[in-house]
PDB file of C-alpha atoms and ligand atoms in Angstrom:
ATOM      1  CA  MET A   1      19.244 -15.718 -27.832  1.00 68.00           C
ATOM      2  CA  LYS A   2      15.659 -15.462 -26.819  1.00 83.00           C
ATOM      3  CA  THR A   3      13.174 -16.855 -29.300  1.00 92.00           C
ATOM      4  CA  PHE A   4       9.749 -16.568 -29.587  1.00 96.00           C
ATOM      5  CA  VAL A   5       7.118 -19.734 -30.346  1.00 97.00           C
ATOM      6  CA  PHE A   6       3.452 -19.668 -30.881  1.00 98.00           C
ATOM      7  CA  THR A   7       1.249 -20.992 -28.130  1.00 97.00           C
ATOM      8  CA  PRO A   8      -0.752 -24.035 -29.520  1.00 98.00           C
ATOM      9  CA  GLU A   9      -3.415 -22.089 -29.442  1.00 98.00           C
ATOM     10  CA  ASN A  10      -2.895 -19.175 -31.669  1.00 97.00           C
ATOM     11  CA  GLU A  11      -0.389 -21.835 -33.911  1.00 97.00           C
ATOM     12  CA  LYS A  12      -3.516 -23.349 -34.826  1.00 98.00           C
ATOM     13  CA  LYS A  13      -5.184 -19.704 -35.113  1.00 97.00           C
ATOM     14  CA  PHE A  14      -2.138 -19.141 -37.786  1.00 97.00           C
ATOM     15  CA  GLN A  15      -2.783 -22.449 -39.678  1.00 97.00           C
ATOM     16  CA  GLU A  16      -6.482 -21.325 -40.369  1.00 97.00           C
ATOM     17  CA  GLN A  17      -5.826 -17.766 -40.966  1.00 96.00           C
ATOM     18  CA  SER A  18      -3.404 -18.946 -43.381  1.00 95.00           C
ATOM     19  CA  LYS A  19      -5.976 -20.978 -45.508  1.00 95.00           C
ATOM     20  CA  LYS A  20      -8.206 -17.374 -45.767  1.00 95.00           C
ATOM     21  CA  TYR A  21      -4.845 -15.431 -47.386  1.00 95.00           C
ATOM     22  CA  PRO A  22      -3.716 -15.839 -50.747  1.00 93.00           C
ATOM     23  CA  ASN A  23       0.288 -15.139 -49.868  1.00 94.00           C
ATOM     24  CA  SER A  24       2.268 -14.596 -47.025  1.00 93.00           C
ATOM     25  CA  ASP A  25       2.324 -11.176 -48.017  1.00 94.00           C
ATOM     26  CA  ALA A  26      -1.507 -10.581 -46.753  1.00 96.00           C
ATOM     27  CA  MET A  27      -0.681 -12.567 -43.721  1.00 97.00           C
ATOM     28  CA  MET A  28       2.060  -9.951 -41.920  1.00 97.00           C
ATOM     29  CA  LEU A  29      -0.050  -7.815 -40.577  1.00 97.00           C
ATOM     30  CA  PRO A  30      -2.796 -11.332 -38.928  1.00 97.00           C
ATOM     31  CA  CYS A  31       0.547 -12.688 -37.826  1.00 97.00           C
ATOM     32  CA  LEU A  32       1.421  -9.435 -36.569  1.00 98.00           C
ATOM     33  CA  TRP A  33      -1.146  -9.423 -34.227  1.00 96.00           C
ATOM     34  CA  LEU A  34      -0.942 -12.710 -33.064  1.00 97.00           C
ATOM     35  CA  VAL A  35       2.019 -11.818 -31.849  1.00 97.00           C
ATOM     36  CA  GLN A  36       0.991  -8.739 -30.356  1.00 94.00           C
ATOM     37  CA  GLU A  37      -1.598 -10.842 -28.908  1.00 90.00           C
ATOM     38  CA  GLN A  38       0.578 -13.125 -27.498  1.00 94.00           C
ATOM     39  CA  GLU A  39       2.795 -10.661 -26.169  1.00 91.00           C
ATOM     40  CA  ASN A  40       1.691  -7.260 -25.804  1.00 88.00           C
ATOM     41  CA  TRP A  41       4.537  -6.301 -28.077  1.00 93.00           C
ATOM     42  CA  VAL A  42       6.477  -7.464 -31.600  1.00 96.00           C
ATOM     43  CA  SER A  43       9.565  -7.933 -29.711  1.00 96.00           C
ATOM     44  CA  PRO A  44      13.198  -9.140 -32.265  1.00 96.00           C
ATOM     45  CA  GLU A  45      12.993 -12.713 -31.609  1.00 97.00           C
ATOM     46  CA  ALA A  46       9.444 -12.310 -33.126  1.00 98.00           C
ATOM     47  CA  MET A  47       9.756 -10.273 -35.771  1.00 98.00           C
ATOM     48  CA  VAL A  48      12.987 -13.108 -36.333  1.00 97.00           C
ATOM     49  CA  PHE A  49       9.569 -15.565 -36.340  1.00 98.00           C
ATOM     50  CA  ILE A  50       7.250 -14.339 -38.560  1.00 98.00           C
ATOM     51  CA  ALA A  51      10.273 -14.144 -41.261  1.00 98.00           C
ATOM     52  CA  ASN A  52      11.129 -17.507 -40.853  1.00 97.00           C
ATOM     53  CA  LYS A  53       7.130 -18.935 -40.849  1.00 96.00           C
ATOM     54  CA  LEU A  54       6.006 -16.591 -43.650  1.00 97.00           C
ATOM     55  CA  LYS A  55       9.650 -17.011 -45.310  1.00 97.00           C
ATOM     56  CA  LYS A  56      10.243 -13.715 -45.244  1.00 97.00           C
ATOM     57  CA  THR A  57      13.636 -11.826 -44.459  1.00 97.00           C
ATOM     58  CA  PRO A  58      13.703  -9.975 -41.534  1.00 97.00           C
ATOM     59  CA  ILE A  59      14.012  -6.723 -42.635  1.00 97.00           C
ATOM     60  CA  GLN A  60      10.570  -7.482 -44.617  1.00 97.00           C
ATOM     61  CA  VAL A  61       8.803  -7.853 -41.316  1.00 98.00           C
ATOM     62  CA  TYR A  62      10.552  -4.786 -39.178  1.00 97.00           C
ATOM     63  CA  GLU A  63       9.555  -2.660 -42.107  1.00 97.00           C
ATOM     64  CA  VAL A  64       5.760  -3.710 -41.643  1.00 97.00           C
ATOM     65  CA  ALA A  65       6.230  -3.320 -38.156  1.00 97.00           C
ATOM     66  CA  THR A  66       6.938  -0.050 -37.877  1.00 95.00           C
ATOM     67  CA  PHE A  67       5.274   1.244 -40.203  1.00 95.00           C
ATOM     68  CA  TYR A  68       2.207   0.381 -38.907  1.00 91.00           C
ATOM     69  CA  THR A  69       1.595   2.904 -34.741  1.00 82.00           C
ATOM     70  CA  MET A  70      -0.607  -0.105 -33.404  1.00 85.00           C
ATOM     71  CA  PHE A  71       2.126  -2.267 -32.900  1.00 92.00           C
ATOM     72  CA  ASN A  72       4.236  -2.662 -29.818  1.00 92.00           C
ATOM     73  CA  LEU A  73       8.008  -2.783 -30.535  1.00 94.00           C
ATOM     74  CA  LYS A  74       9.265  -2.270 -26.597  1.00 90.00           C
ATOM     75  CA  PRO A  75       7.341  -4.021 -23.803  1.00 89.00           C
ATOM     76  CA  ILE A  76       4.583  -2.160 -22.617  1.00 89.00           C
ATOM     77  CA  GLY A  77       2.017  -2.909 -19.401  1.00 85.00           C
ATOM     78  CA  THR A  78      -0.402  -5.402 -19.260  1.00 91.00           C
ATOM     79  CA  TYR A  79      -2.679  -2.719 -19.664  1.00 94.00           C
ATOM     80  CA  HIS A  80      -2.962  -0.407 -22.197  1.00 93.00           C
ATOM     81  CA  ILE A  81      -4.301   2.398 -21.581  1.00 96.00           C
ATOM     82  CA  GLU A  82      -4.990   4.337 -25.388  1.00 95.00           C
ATOM     83  CA  VAL A  83      -6.745   7.828 -25.095  1.00 97.00           C
ATOM     84  CA  CYS A  84      -8.152   9.435 -28.233  1.00 97.00           C
ATOM     85  CA  LYS A  85      -6.845  12.439 -27.848  1.00 96.00           C
ATOM     86  CA  THR A  86      -7.841  13.966 -32.163  1.00 97.00           C
ATOM     87  CA  LEU A  87     -10.734  16.600 -31.937  1.00 97.00           C
ATOM     88  CA  SER A  88     -14.252  15.260 -29.943  1.00 98.00           C
ATOM     89  CA  CYS A  89     -11.959  13.594 -27.243  1.00 98.00           C
ATOM     90  CA  MET A  90     -10.465  15.923 -26.833  1.00 97.00           C
ATOM     91  CA  MET A  91     -12.661  18.978 -26.273  1.00 98.00           C
ATOM     92  CA  MET A  92     -14.957  17.016 -24.711  1.00 98.00           C
ATOM     93  CA  GLY A  93     -12.078  15.765 -22.197  1.00 97.00           C
ATOM     94  CA  ALA A  94      -9.443  13.604 -23.162  1.00 98.00           C
ATOM     95  CA  ASN A  95      -6.928  16.256 -21.554  1.00 98.00           C
ATOM     96  CA  ASP A  96      -9.381  15.378 -17.944  1.00 98.00           C
ATOM     97  CA  LEU A  97      -8.379  11.501 -18.553  1.00 98.00           C
ATOM     98  CA  ILE A  98      -4.836  12.362 -19.681  1.00 98.00           C
ATOM     99  CA  LYS A  99      -4.756  14.004 -16.099  1.00 98.00           C
ATOM    100  CA  PHE A 100      -6.493  11.329 -14.247  1.00 98.00           C
ATOM    101  CA  ILE A 101      -4.139   8.416 -15.167  1.00 98.00           C
ATOM    102  CA  LYS A 102      -1.552  10.966 -14.274  1.00 98.00           C
ATOM    103  CA  ASP A 103      -2.298  11.994 -10.742  1.00 97.00           C
ATOM    104  CA  THR A 104      -3.827   8.214  -9.397  1.00 97.00           C
ATOM    105  CA  ILE A 105      -1.119   6.199 -11.270  1.00 96.00           C
ATOM    106  CA  GLY A 106       1.665   7.996 -12.706  1.00 97.00           C
ATOM    107  CA  ILE A 107       1.785   8.040 -16.410  1.00 97.00           C
ATOM    108  CA  GLU A 108       2.311  10.169 -18.577  1.00 97.00           C
ATOM    109  CA  PRO A 109       1.985   9.347 -22.416  1.00 96.00           C
ATOM    110  CA  GLY A 110       4.291   6.685 -23.204  1.00 93.00           C
ATOM    111  CA  GLN A 111       5.064   5.589 -19.869  1.00 95.00           C
ATOM    112  CA  THR A 112       4.290   2.389 -18.676  1.00 94.00           C
ATOM    113  CA  SER A 113       3.757   2.357 -14.689  1.00 95.00           C
ATOM    114  CA  LYS A 114       6.935   1.387 -12.862  1.00 93.00           C
ATOM    115  CA  ASP A 115       5.018  -2.136 -12.046  1.00 93.00           C
ATOM    116  CA  GLY A 116       4.656  -3.129 -14.969  1.00 92.00           C
ATOM    117  CA  LYS A 117       0.516  -3.103 -14.599  1.00 94.00           C
ATOM    118  CA  PHE A 118      -0.434   0.593 -16.995  1.00 96.00           C
ATOM    119  CA  HIS A 119       1.222   1.513 -20.307  1.00 95.00           C
ATOM    120  CA  LEU A 120      -0.206   5.056 -21.564  1.00 96.00           C
ATOM    121  CA  SER A 121      -1.328   6.046 -25.041  1.00 94.00           C
ATOM    122  CA  GLN A 122      -2.222   8.755 -26.915  1.00 95.00           C
ATOM    123  CA  VAL A 123      -3.568   8.412 -29.940  1.00 94.00           C
ATOM    124  CA  GLU A 124      -5.078  10.099 -33.556  1.00 94.00           C
ATOM    125  CA  CYS A 125      -8.880   9.129 -33.932  1.00 96.00           C
ATOM    126  CA  LEU A 126     -10.246   5.205 -32.918  1.00 95.00           C
ATOM    127  CA  GLY A 127     -13.279   6.158 -35.326  1.00 97.00           C
ATOM    128  CA  ALA A 128     -15.510   6.183 -32.153  1.00 97.00           C
ATOM    129  CA  CYS A 129     -15.814   9.832 -32.344  1.00 97.00           C
ATOM    130  CA  GLY A 130     -19.913   9.946 -31.489  1.00 97.00           C
ATOM    131  CA  GLY A 131     -18.246   8.394 -27.787  1.00 98.00           C
ATOM    132  CA  ALA A 132     -16.010  11.263 -26.864  1.00 98.00           C
ATOM    133  CA  PRO A 133     -14.202  10.659 -24.968  1.00 98.00           C
ATOM    134  CA  MET A 134     -13.239   6.901 -25.366  1.00 98.00           C
ATOM    135  CA  PHE A 135     -10.723   5.303 -24.754  1.00 98.00           C
ATOM    136  CA  ALA A 136      -9.196   1.544 -25.015  1.00 96.00           C
ATOM    137  CA  LEU A 137      -8.384  -0.923 -22.804  1.00 95.00           C
ATOM    138  CA  ASN A 138      -6.572  -3.325 -24.370  1.00 89.00           C
ATOM    139  CA  GLY A 139      -8.494  -2.907 -27.871  1.00 88.00           C
ATOM    140  CA  GLN A 140     -11.811  -3.062 -26.007  1.00 94.00           C
ATOM    141  CA  TYR A 141     -13.194   0.779 -26.878  1.00 97.00           C
ATOM    142  CA  HIS A 142     -14.924   2.268 -23.401  1.00 98.00           C
ATOM    143  CA  GLU A 143     -17.260   5.506 -25.354  1.00 98.00           C
ATOM    144  CA  ASN A 144     -18.854   8.198 -23.436  1.00 98.00           C
ATOM    145  CA  GLN A 145     -16.553   8.096 -20.695  1.00 97.00           C
ATOM    146  CA  SER A 146     -15.598  10.645 -17.305  1.00 97.00           C
ATOM    147  CA  VAL A 147     -12.586  10.294 -15.239  1.00 97.00           C
ATOM    148  CA  SER A 148     -15.815   8.613 -12.307  1.00 97.00           C
ATOM    149  CA  SER A 149     -16.402   6.052 -14.933  1.00 97.00           C
ATOM    150  CA  LEU A 150     -11.984   5.627 -15.943  1.00 97.00           C
ATOM    151  CA  GLY A 151     -11.208   5.367 -11.858  1.00 96.00           C
ATOM    152  CA  ASP A 152     -14.224   2.787 -11.782  1.00 96.00           C
ATOM    153  CA  LEU A 153     -12.465   0.556 -14.769  1.00 96.00           C
ATOM    154  CA  LEU A 154      -8.933   1.078 -13.051  1.00 95.00           C
ATOM    155  CA  LYS A 155     -10.475  -0.152 -10.097  1.00 94.00           C
ATOM    156  CA  GLU A 156     -11.548  -3.580 -12.155  1.00 94.00           C
ATOM    157  CA  CYS A 157      -7.685  -3.981 -13.295  1.00 92.00           C
ATOM    158  CA  LYS A 158      -6.109  -3.890  -9.870  1.00 67.00           C
TER     159      LYS A 158
HETATM  160  S1  FES B 201     -11.936  11.993 -32.003  1.00 78.13           S
HETATM  161 FE1  FES B 201     -12.398  10.307 -31.102  1.00 78.13          FE
HETATM  162  S2  FES B 201     -12.867   8.811 -31.358  1.00 78.13           S
HETATM  163 FE2  FES B 201     -12.647  10.375 -33.602  1.00 78.13          FE
END
């Protein structure tokens, strides 16, 4: 079975963050974020790793990881595009962004491109409604977007 370990840099971050939290329960989410930063998803092996690290059972880690929608539980593309599908973004053109991605990259929400570069998700409000339509690219917000600005950004990703 494949194993997971933190990179030396993430092990250092883990040690530093551990000092800020009162117990291992509170460290669960920061630990899951570190794993996702490192691998772009949270694998079963990584859940076992976290469980050992925090002295929990793997099922306890699984319960938390599957509760929150922001954790990727299967491999996704190098570039994760999360287009907001809530009211303000929808009214301001989120569907045009989704259609553009479908037409240019060939993926629909929930799909990863064949080359493994892009994964598209439609997500609920990301709290940047004033900048609608918006999307996040690998967690970084891009507000007031258009098909043209999205196209420019995607070219930089290739
Ligand atoms: S509606 Fe899109 S960020 Fe809130």
